[in-house]
Coordinates of C-alpha atoms in Angstrom, one line a residue:
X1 CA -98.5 -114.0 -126.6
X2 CA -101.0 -117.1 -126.8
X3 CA -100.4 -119.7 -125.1
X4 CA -102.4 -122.9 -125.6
X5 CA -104.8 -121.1 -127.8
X6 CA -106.7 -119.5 -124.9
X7 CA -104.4 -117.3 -122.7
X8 CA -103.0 -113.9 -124.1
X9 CA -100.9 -111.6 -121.4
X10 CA -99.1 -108.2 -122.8
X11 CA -98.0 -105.6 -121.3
X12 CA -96.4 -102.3 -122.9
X13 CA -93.0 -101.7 -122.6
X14 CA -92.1 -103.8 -119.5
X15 CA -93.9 -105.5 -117.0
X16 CA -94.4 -102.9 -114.8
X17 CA -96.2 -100.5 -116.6
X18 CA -99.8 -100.0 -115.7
X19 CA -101.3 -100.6 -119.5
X20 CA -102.1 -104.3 -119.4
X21 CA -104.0 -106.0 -122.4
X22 CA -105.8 -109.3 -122.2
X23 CA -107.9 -111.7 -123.6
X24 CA -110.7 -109.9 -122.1
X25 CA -110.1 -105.9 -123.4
X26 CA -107.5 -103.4 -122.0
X27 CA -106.9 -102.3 -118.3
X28 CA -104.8 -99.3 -117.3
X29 CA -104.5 -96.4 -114.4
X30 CA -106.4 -93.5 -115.8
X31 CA -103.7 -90.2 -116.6
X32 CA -100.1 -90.0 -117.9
X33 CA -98.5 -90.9 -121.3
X34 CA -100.3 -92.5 -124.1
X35 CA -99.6 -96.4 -124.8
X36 CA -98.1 -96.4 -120.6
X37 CA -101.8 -95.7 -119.2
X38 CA -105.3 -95.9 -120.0
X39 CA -105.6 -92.4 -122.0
X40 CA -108.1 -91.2 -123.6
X41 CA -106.5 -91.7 -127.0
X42 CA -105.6 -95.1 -126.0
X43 CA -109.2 -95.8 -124.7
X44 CA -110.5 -94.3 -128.3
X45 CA -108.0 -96.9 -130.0
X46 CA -108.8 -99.6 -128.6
X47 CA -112.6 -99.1 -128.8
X48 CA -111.9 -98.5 -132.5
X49 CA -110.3 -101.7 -132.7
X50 CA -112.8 -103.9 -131.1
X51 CA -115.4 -102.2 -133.0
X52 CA -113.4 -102.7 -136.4
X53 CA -113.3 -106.1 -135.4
X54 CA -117.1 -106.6 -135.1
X55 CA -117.5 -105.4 -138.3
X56 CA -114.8 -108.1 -139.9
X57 CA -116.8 -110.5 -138.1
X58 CA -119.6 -110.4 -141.2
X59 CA -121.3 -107.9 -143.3
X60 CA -124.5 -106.4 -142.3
X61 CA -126.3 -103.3 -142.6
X62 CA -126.5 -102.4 -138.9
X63 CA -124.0 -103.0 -136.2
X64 CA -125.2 -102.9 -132.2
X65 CA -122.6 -103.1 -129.3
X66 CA -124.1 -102.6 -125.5
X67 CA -122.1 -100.3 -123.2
X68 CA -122.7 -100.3 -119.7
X69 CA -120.3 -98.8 -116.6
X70 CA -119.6 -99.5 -112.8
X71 CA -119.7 -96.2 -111.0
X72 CA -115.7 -95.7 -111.2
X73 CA -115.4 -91.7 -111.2
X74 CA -113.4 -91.9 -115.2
X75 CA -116.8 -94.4 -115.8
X76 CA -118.4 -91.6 -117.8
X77 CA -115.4 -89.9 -119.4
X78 CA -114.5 -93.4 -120.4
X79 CA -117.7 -94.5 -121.7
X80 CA -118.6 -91.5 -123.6
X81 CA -115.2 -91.7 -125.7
X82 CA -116.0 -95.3 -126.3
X83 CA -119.9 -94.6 -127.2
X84 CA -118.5 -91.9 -130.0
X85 CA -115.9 -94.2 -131.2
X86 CA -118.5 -96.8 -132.5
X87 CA -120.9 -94.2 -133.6
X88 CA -117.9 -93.0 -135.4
X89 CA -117.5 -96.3 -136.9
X90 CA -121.3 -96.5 -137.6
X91 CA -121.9 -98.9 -134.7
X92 CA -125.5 -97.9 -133.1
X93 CA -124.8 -98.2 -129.0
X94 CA -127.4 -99.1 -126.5
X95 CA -126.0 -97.1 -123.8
X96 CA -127.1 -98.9 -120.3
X97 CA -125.2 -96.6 -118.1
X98 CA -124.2 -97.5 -114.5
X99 CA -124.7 -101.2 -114.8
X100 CA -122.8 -104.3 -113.6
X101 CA -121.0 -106.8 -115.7
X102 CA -123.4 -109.6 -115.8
X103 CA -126.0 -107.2 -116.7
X104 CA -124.4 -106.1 -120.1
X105 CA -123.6 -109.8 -120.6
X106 CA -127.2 -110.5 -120.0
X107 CA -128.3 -107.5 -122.4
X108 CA -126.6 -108.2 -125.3
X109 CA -128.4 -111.4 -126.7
X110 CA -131.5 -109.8 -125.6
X111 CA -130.7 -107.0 -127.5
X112 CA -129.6 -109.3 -130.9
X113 CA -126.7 -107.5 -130.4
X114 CA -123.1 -108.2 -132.6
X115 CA -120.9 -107.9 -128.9
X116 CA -120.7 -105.5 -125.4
X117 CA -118.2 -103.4 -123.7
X118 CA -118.2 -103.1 -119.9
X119 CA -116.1 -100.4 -118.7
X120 CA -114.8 -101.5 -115.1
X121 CA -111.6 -102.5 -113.2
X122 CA -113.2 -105.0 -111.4
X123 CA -111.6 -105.0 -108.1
X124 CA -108.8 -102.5 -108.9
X125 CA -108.6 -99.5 -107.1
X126 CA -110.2 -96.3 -108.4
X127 CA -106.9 -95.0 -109.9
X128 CA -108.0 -98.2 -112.8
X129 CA -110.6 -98.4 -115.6
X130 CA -110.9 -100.9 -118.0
X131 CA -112.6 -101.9 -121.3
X132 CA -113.9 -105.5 -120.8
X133 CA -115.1 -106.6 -124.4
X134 CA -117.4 -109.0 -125.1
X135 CA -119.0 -111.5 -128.0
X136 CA -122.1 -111.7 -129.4
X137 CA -123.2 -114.2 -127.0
X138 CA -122.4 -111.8 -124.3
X139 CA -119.1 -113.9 -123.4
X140 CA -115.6 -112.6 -123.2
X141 CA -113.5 -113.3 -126.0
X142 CA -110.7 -115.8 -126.5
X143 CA -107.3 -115.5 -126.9
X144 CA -107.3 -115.7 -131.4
X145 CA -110.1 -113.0 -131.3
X146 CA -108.2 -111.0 -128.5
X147 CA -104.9 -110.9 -130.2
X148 CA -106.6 -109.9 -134.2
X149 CA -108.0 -106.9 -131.9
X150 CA -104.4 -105.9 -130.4
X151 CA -102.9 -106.6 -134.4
X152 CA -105.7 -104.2 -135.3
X153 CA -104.7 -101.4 -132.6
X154 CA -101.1 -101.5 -133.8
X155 CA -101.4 -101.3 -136.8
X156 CA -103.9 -98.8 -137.2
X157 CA -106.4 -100.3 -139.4
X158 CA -109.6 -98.6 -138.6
X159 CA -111.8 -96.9 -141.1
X160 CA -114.5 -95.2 -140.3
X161 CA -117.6 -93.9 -141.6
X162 CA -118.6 -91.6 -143.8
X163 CA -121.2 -88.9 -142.1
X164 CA -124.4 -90.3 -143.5
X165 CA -123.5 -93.6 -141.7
X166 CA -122.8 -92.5 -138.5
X167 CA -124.1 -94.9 -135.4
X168 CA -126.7 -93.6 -133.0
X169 CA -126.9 -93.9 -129.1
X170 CA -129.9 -95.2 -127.3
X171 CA -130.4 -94.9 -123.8
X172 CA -132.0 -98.3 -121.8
X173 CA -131.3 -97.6 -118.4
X174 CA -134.1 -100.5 -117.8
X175 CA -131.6 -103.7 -117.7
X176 CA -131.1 -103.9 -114.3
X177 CA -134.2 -104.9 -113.4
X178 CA -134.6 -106.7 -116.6
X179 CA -131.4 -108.7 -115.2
X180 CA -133.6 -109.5 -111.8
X181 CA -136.5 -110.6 -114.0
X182 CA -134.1 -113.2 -115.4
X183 CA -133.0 -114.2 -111.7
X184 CA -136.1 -114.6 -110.3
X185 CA -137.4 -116.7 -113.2
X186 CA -134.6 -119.3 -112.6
X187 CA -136.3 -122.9 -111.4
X188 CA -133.9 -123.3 -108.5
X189 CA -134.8 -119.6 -107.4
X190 CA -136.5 -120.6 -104.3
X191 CA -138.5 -117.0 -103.7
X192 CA -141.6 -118.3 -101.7
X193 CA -139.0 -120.1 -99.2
X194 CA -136.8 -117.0 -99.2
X195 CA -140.1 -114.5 -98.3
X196 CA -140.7 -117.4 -95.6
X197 CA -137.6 -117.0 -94.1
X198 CA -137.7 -113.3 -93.3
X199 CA -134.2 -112.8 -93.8
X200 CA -132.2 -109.4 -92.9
X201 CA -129.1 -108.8 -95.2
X202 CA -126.4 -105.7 -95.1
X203 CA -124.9 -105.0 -98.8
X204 CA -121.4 -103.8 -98.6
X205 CA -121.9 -102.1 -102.2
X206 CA -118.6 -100.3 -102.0
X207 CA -120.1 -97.0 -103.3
X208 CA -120.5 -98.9 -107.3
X209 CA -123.2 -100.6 -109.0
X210 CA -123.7 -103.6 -106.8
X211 CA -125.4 -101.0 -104.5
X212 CA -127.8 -100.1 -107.0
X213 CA -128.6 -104.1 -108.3
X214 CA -128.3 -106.4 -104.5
X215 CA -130.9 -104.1 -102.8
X216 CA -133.0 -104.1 -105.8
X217 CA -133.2 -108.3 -106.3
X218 CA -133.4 -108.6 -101.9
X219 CA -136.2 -106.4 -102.1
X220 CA -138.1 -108.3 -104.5
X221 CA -137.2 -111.6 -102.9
X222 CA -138.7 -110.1 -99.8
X223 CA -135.0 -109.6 -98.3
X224 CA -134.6 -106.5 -96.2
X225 CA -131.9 -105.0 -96.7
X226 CA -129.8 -102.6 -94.7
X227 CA -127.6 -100.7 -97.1
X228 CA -123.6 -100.2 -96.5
X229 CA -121.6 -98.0 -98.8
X230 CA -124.5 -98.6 -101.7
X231 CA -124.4 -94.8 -103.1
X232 CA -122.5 -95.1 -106.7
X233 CA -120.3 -92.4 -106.5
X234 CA -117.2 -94.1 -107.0
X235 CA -115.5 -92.8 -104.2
X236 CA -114.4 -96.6 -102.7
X237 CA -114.6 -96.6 -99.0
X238 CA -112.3 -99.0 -98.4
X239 CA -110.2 -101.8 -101.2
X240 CA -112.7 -102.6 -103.2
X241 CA -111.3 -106.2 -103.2
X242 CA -114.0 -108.5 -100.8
X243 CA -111.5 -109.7 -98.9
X244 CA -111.5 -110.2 -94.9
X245 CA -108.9 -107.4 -93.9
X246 CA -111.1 -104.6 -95.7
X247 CA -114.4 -105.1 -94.5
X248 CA -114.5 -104.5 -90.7
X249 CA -117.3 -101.9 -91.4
X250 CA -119.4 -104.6 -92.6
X251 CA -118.5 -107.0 -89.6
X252 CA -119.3 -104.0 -87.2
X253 CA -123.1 -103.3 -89.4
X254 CA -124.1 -107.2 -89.3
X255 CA -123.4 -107.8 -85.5
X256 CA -125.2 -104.0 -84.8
X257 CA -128.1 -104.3 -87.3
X258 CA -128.6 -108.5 -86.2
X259 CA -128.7 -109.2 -89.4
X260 CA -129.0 -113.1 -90.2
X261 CA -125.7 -112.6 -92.6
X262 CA -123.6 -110.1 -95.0
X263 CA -123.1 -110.0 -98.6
X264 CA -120.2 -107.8 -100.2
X265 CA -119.6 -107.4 -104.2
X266 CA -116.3 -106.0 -106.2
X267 CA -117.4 -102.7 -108.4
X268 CA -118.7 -104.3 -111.1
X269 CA -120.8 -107.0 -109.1
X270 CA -118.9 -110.6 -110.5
X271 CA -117.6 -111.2 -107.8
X272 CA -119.4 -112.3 -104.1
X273 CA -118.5 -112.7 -100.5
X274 CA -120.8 -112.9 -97.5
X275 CA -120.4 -112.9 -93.8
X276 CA -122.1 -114.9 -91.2
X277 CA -124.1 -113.3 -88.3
X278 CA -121.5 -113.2 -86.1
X279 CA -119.1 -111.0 -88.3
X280 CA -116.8 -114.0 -89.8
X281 CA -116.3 -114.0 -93.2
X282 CA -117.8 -117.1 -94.6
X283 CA -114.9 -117.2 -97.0
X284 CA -115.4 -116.1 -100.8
X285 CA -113.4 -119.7 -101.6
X286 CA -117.0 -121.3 -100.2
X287 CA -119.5 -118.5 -102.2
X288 CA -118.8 -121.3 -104.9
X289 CA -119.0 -124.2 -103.0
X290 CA -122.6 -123.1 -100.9
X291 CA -124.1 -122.4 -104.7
X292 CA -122.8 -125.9 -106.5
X293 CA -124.0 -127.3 -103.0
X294 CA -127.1 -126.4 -103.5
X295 CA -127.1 -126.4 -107.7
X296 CA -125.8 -130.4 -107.5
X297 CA -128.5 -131.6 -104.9
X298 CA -131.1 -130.4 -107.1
X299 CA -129.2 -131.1 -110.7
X300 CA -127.0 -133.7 -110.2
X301 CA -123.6 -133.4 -112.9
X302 CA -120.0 -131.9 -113.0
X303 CA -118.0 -128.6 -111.9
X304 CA -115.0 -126.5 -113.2
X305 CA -113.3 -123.7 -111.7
X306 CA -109.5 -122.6 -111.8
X307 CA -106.6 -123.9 -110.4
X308 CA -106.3 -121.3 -108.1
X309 CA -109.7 -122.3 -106.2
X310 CA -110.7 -124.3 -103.3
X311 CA -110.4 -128.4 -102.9
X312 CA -113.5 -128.0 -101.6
X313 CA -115.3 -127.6 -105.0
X314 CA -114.1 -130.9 -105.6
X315 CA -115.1 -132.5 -102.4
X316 CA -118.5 -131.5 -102.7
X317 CA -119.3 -132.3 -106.5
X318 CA -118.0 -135.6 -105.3
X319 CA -120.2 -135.8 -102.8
X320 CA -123.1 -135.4 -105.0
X321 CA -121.5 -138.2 -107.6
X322 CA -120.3 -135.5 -110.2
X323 CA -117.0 -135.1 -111.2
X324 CA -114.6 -131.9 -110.6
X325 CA -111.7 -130.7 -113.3
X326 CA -109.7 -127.1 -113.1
X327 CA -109.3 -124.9 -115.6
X328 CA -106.5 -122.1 -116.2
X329 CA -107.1 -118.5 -114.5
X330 CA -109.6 -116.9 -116.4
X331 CA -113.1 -116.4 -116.8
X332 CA -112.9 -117.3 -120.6
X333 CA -110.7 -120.5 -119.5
X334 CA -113.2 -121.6 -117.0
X335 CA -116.3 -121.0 -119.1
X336 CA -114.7 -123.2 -122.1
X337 CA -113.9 -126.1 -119.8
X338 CA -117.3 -125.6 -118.4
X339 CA -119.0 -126.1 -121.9
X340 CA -116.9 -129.0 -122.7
X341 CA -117.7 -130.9 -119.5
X342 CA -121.0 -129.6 -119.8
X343 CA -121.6 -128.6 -116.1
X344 CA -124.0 -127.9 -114.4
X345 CA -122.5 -125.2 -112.5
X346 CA -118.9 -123.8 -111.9
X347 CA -117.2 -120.2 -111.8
X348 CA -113.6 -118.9 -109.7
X349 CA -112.8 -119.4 -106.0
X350 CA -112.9 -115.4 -106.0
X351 CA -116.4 -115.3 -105.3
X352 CA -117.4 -116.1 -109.0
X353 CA -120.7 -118.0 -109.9
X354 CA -121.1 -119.1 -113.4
X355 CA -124.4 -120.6 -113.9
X356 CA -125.6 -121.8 -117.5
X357 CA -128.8 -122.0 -116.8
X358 CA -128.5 -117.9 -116.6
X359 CA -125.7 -117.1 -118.8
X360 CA -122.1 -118.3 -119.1
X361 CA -120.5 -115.0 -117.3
X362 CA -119.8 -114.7 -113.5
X363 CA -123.2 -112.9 -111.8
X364 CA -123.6 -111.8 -108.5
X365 CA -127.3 -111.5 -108.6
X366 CA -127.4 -115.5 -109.4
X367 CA -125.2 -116.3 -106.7
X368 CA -127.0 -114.2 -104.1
X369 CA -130.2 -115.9 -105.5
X370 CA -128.6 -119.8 -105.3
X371 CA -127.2 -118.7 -101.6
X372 CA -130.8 -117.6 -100.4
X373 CA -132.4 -120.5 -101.5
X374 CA -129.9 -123.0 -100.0
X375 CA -130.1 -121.6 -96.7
X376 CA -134.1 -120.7 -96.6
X377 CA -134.8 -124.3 -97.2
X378 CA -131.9 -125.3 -94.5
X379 CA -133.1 -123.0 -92.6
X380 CA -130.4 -123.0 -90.7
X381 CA -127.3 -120.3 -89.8
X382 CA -124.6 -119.1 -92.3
X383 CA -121.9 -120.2 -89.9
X384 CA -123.8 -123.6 -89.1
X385 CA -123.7 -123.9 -93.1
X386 CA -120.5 -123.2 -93.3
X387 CA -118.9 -125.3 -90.5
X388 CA -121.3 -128.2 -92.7
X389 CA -118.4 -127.7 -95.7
X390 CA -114.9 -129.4 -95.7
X391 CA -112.8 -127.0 -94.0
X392 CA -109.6 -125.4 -96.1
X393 CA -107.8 -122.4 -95.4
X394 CA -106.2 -120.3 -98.2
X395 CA -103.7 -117.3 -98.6
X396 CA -103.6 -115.2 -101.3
X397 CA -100.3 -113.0 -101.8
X398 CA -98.3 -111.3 -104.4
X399 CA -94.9 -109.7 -105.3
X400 CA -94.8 -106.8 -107.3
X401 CA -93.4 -106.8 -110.7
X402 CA -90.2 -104.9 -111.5
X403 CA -87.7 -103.8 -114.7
X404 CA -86.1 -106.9 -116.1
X405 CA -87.7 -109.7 -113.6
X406 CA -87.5 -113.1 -115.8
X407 CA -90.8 -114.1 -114.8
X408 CA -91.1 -117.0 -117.1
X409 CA -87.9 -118.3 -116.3
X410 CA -88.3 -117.8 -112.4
X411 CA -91.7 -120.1 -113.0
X412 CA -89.0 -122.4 -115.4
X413 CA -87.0 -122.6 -112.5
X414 CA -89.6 -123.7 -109.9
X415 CA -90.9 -126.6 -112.7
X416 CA -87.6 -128.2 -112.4
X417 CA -86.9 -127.2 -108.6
X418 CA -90.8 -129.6 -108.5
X419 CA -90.5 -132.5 -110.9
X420 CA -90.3 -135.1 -108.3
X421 CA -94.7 -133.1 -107.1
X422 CA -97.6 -133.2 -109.0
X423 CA -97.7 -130.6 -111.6
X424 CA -99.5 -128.4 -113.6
X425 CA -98.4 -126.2 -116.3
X426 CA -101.1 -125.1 -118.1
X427 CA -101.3 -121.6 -116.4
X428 CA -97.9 -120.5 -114.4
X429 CA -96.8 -123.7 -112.2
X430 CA -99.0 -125.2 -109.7
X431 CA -97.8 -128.1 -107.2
X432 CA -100.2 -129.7 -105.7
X433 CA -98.9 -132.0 -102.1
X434 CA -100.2 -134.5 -100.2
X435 CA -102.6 -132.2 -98.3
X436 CA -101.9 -128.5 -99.7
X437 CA -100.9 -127.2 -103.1
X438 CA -99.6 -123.8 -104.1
X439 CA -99.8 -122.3 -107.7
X440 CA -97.5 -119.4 -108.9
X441 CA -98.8 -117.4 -111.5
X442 CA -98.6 -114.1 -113.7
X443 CA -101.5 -111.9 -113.0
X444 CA -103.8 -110.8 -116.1
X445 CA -105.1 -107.7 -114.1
X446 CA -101.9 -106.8 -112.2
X447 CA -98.5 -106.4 -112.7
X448 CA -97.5 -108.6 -110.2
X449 CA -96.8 -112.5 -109.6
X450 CA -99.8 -114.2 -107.5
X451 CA -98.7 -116.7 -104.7
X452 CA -101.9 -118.8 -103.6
X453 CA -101.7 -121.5 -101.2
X454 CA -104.4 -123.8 -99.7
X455 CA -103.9 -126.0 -96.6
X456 CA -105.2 -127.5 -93.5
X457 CA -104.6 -124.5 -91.1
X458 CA -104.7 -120.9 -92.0
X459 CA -101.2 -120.9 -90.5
X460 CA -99.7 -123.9 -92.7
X461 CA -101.1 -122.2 -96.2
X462 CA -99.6 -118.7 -94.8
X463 CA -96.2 -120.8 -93.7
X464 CA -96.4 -122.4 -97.3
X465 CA -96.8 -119.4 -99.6
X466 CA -94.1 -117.7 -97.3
X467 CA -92.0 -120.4 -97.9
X468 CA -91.9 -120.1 -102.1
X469 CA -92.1 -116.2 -101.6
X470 CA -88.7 -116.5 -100.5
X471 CA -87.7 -119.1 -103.0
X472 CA -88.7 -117.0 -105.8
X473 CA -86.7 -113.9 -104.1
X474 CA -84.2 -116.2 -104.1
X475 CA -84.3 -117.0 -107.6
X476 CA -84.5 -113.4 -109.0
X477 CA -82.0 -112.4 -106.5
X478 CA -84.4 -110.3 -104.8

């Protein structure tokens, strides 16, 4: 279950099932039976858990946890049984509402708090909810705190309070603009440059939080912004993943409205993906490669992000006489590499900027901030900046998981099928080529086995995960 310390992956039952439990909380399709899906008993349970943890963590007369919610349709139902849970367990909640991830990450050393709870998906479809738990630095957990939550879940050992020392729930619906404040006061947060450049943005917000926060931190950057899917209903308009084949609305908008570029965030606003004026992605691979571009010419030092991200990363840090190093998939993974290397900057190839000088927690709002600033005081196009970065191309594909697939020893079997490649074992098996790698990996959000690729052509890295797509059938006998 915990592999080098850091990684945890269970799922009930078999892999298949939609209840998957990770280092970072407990994700699950909302409906069915109880321990196969995100119930609400099993959302009660788990909240139970993590908040009987807290309280192990040292003894102290008041307990705070911060609770904030994408706009998922099961956001409230979700986050009202967690709320009562800690007050239950005499927790007091600061209830933040709709919020975005990096928000409540923000909000709970502000608040002194003892740890957070963002309920969000991320980039799972709306059937999904999740309960993303968090330290008291605002940080996800790792994998030895992770797994004494799950021993606490099953085995029941919760005790709550007596009715005089019930929690209470306060309401502080103030955080997202308390979050801006933070961004804006960032040093490399180049705003008189930015309201210089008259720049005109569309936000895909995919009808979630990210529609409430972009508009909000462009406005006060002196951004206009023309507002795509930004009402928080919920109801996703399209995949809420940012990837290419699901935004062709926004590709229409930013030709139609002029706009000098796009910008597109998942649900709970971690992840970030623009588009150039012409209506080509930019590539979410390069969101983190524009940022530490800019980050590195103005702080010179190191980057992480995960194996499954962009040589590009590397070829830019290098550039700027810092040094690159990958981490396992994994927010928590990345940020702990990132501390030991002590980088200036780093984050995930999916769009994900982790800055320290803001917090260690991948933030949209920062990276929208860094991205402004680079190109105000280029002043030049978003594709002119792009076509300025090494050029890789990437493919990103999957294969479901079924009843009784060996994934481990399909992965075993590729390792040897390999030895004679570069390797690296620390998270699934990734091989890494003369001039493309692939890595093969369990997901921790889906049940399914990710194949990424990265090559010189779009057409070589779709060739190349094709390829090992039909090894691994192979293998399983699929």
């Amino acid at each position: 279950m915990v592999k080098n310390g850091i990684s945890l992956y269970i799922c009930t039952k078999l892999f298949f099932m939609t209840l998957i439990k990770s280092i970072s909380g407990i994700r699950g399709t909302i409906g069915g039976a109880v321990d196969e899906n995100l119930t609400p008993i099993d959302a009660v349970k788990f909240a139970a858990a993590y908040g009987t943890w807290i309280k192990q963590q040292r003894r102290k007369d008041n307990y705070r946890v911060v609770v904030g919610r994408d706009a998922r349709i099961s956001g409230e139902m979700i986050q009202n049984l967690v709320m009562h849970t800690l007050v239950g367990l005499g927790i007091h909640v600061v209830d933040l509402g709709l919020s975005t991830t990096p928000t409540v990450e923000i909000a709970v050393p502000m608040e002194h708090a003892d740890g957070g709870i963002i309920l969000t998906a991320s980039h799972n479809p709306k059937q999904w909810n999740a309960l993303k738990l968090l330290n008291a630095k605002g940080e996800f957990l790792n994998g030895e705190e992770g797994e004494k939550i799950l021993n606490i879940a099953d085995s029941n050992a919760m005790e709550f309070s007596e009715v005089d020392d019930l929690g209470k729930i306060t309401v502080n619906d103030a955080y997202i603009d308390l979050h801006i404040d933070e961004v804006l006061k960032l040093p490399l947060v180049n705003k008189k440059a930015i309201e210089a450049a008259n720049f005109k943005v569309v936000v895909d917000g995919v009808n979630s939080t990210g529609g409430i926060a972009i508009p909000l931190l462009l406005e006060r950057l002196g951004v206009e912004p023309v507002k795509l899917y930004c009402d928080p209903t919920g109801h996703f308009p399209h995949n809420p993943e940012p990837l290419k084949e699901h935004l062709g609305d926004l590709a229409k908008a930013v030709v139609k409205e002029r706009a000098d570029f796009g910008i597109v965030v998942d649900p709970d606003v971690d992840r970030l993906a623009f588009m150039d004026e012409t209506g080509e992605m930019f590539g979410e691979e390069y969101t983190l490669v524009a940022c530490a571009d800019y980050v590195l010419s103005k702080t010179p030092g190191n980057t992480v992000s995960n194996m499954s991200s962009t040589r590009a990363l590397r070829d830019v840090t290098e550039k700027h006489g810092g040094t690159y190093e990958a981490s396992a998939v994994g927010e928590v993974n990345v940020v702990t590499l990132m501390k030991k290397n002590n980088v200036v900057i780093g984050g995930e190839g999916n769009g994900g900027i982790i800055y320290p000088e803001s917090h260690y927690g991948r933030d949209a709002l920062v990276g929208v901030a860094l991205f402004l600033s680079l190109l105000a005081e280029k002043e030049m196009t978003v594709s002119a900046l792009r076509a300025s970065y090494p050029n890789y191309f990437m493919s990103k594909k999957k294969i479901q998981l079924t009843p009784g697939l060996d994934v481990d020893g399909i992965l075993k079997t590729m390792e040897a099928n390999y030895s004679h490649e570069k390797l690296t074992t620390i998270d699934g098996v990734k091989i890494d080529f003369a001039d493309s790698w692939v890595h093969l990996r369990k997901s921790n959000t889906e049940p399914i086995i990710r194949i990424y690729t990265e090559a010189p052509t779009q057409e070589a890295a779709d060739t190349l995960a094709d390829r090992f797509i039909a090894e691994i059938k192979t293998i399983a006998n699929l």
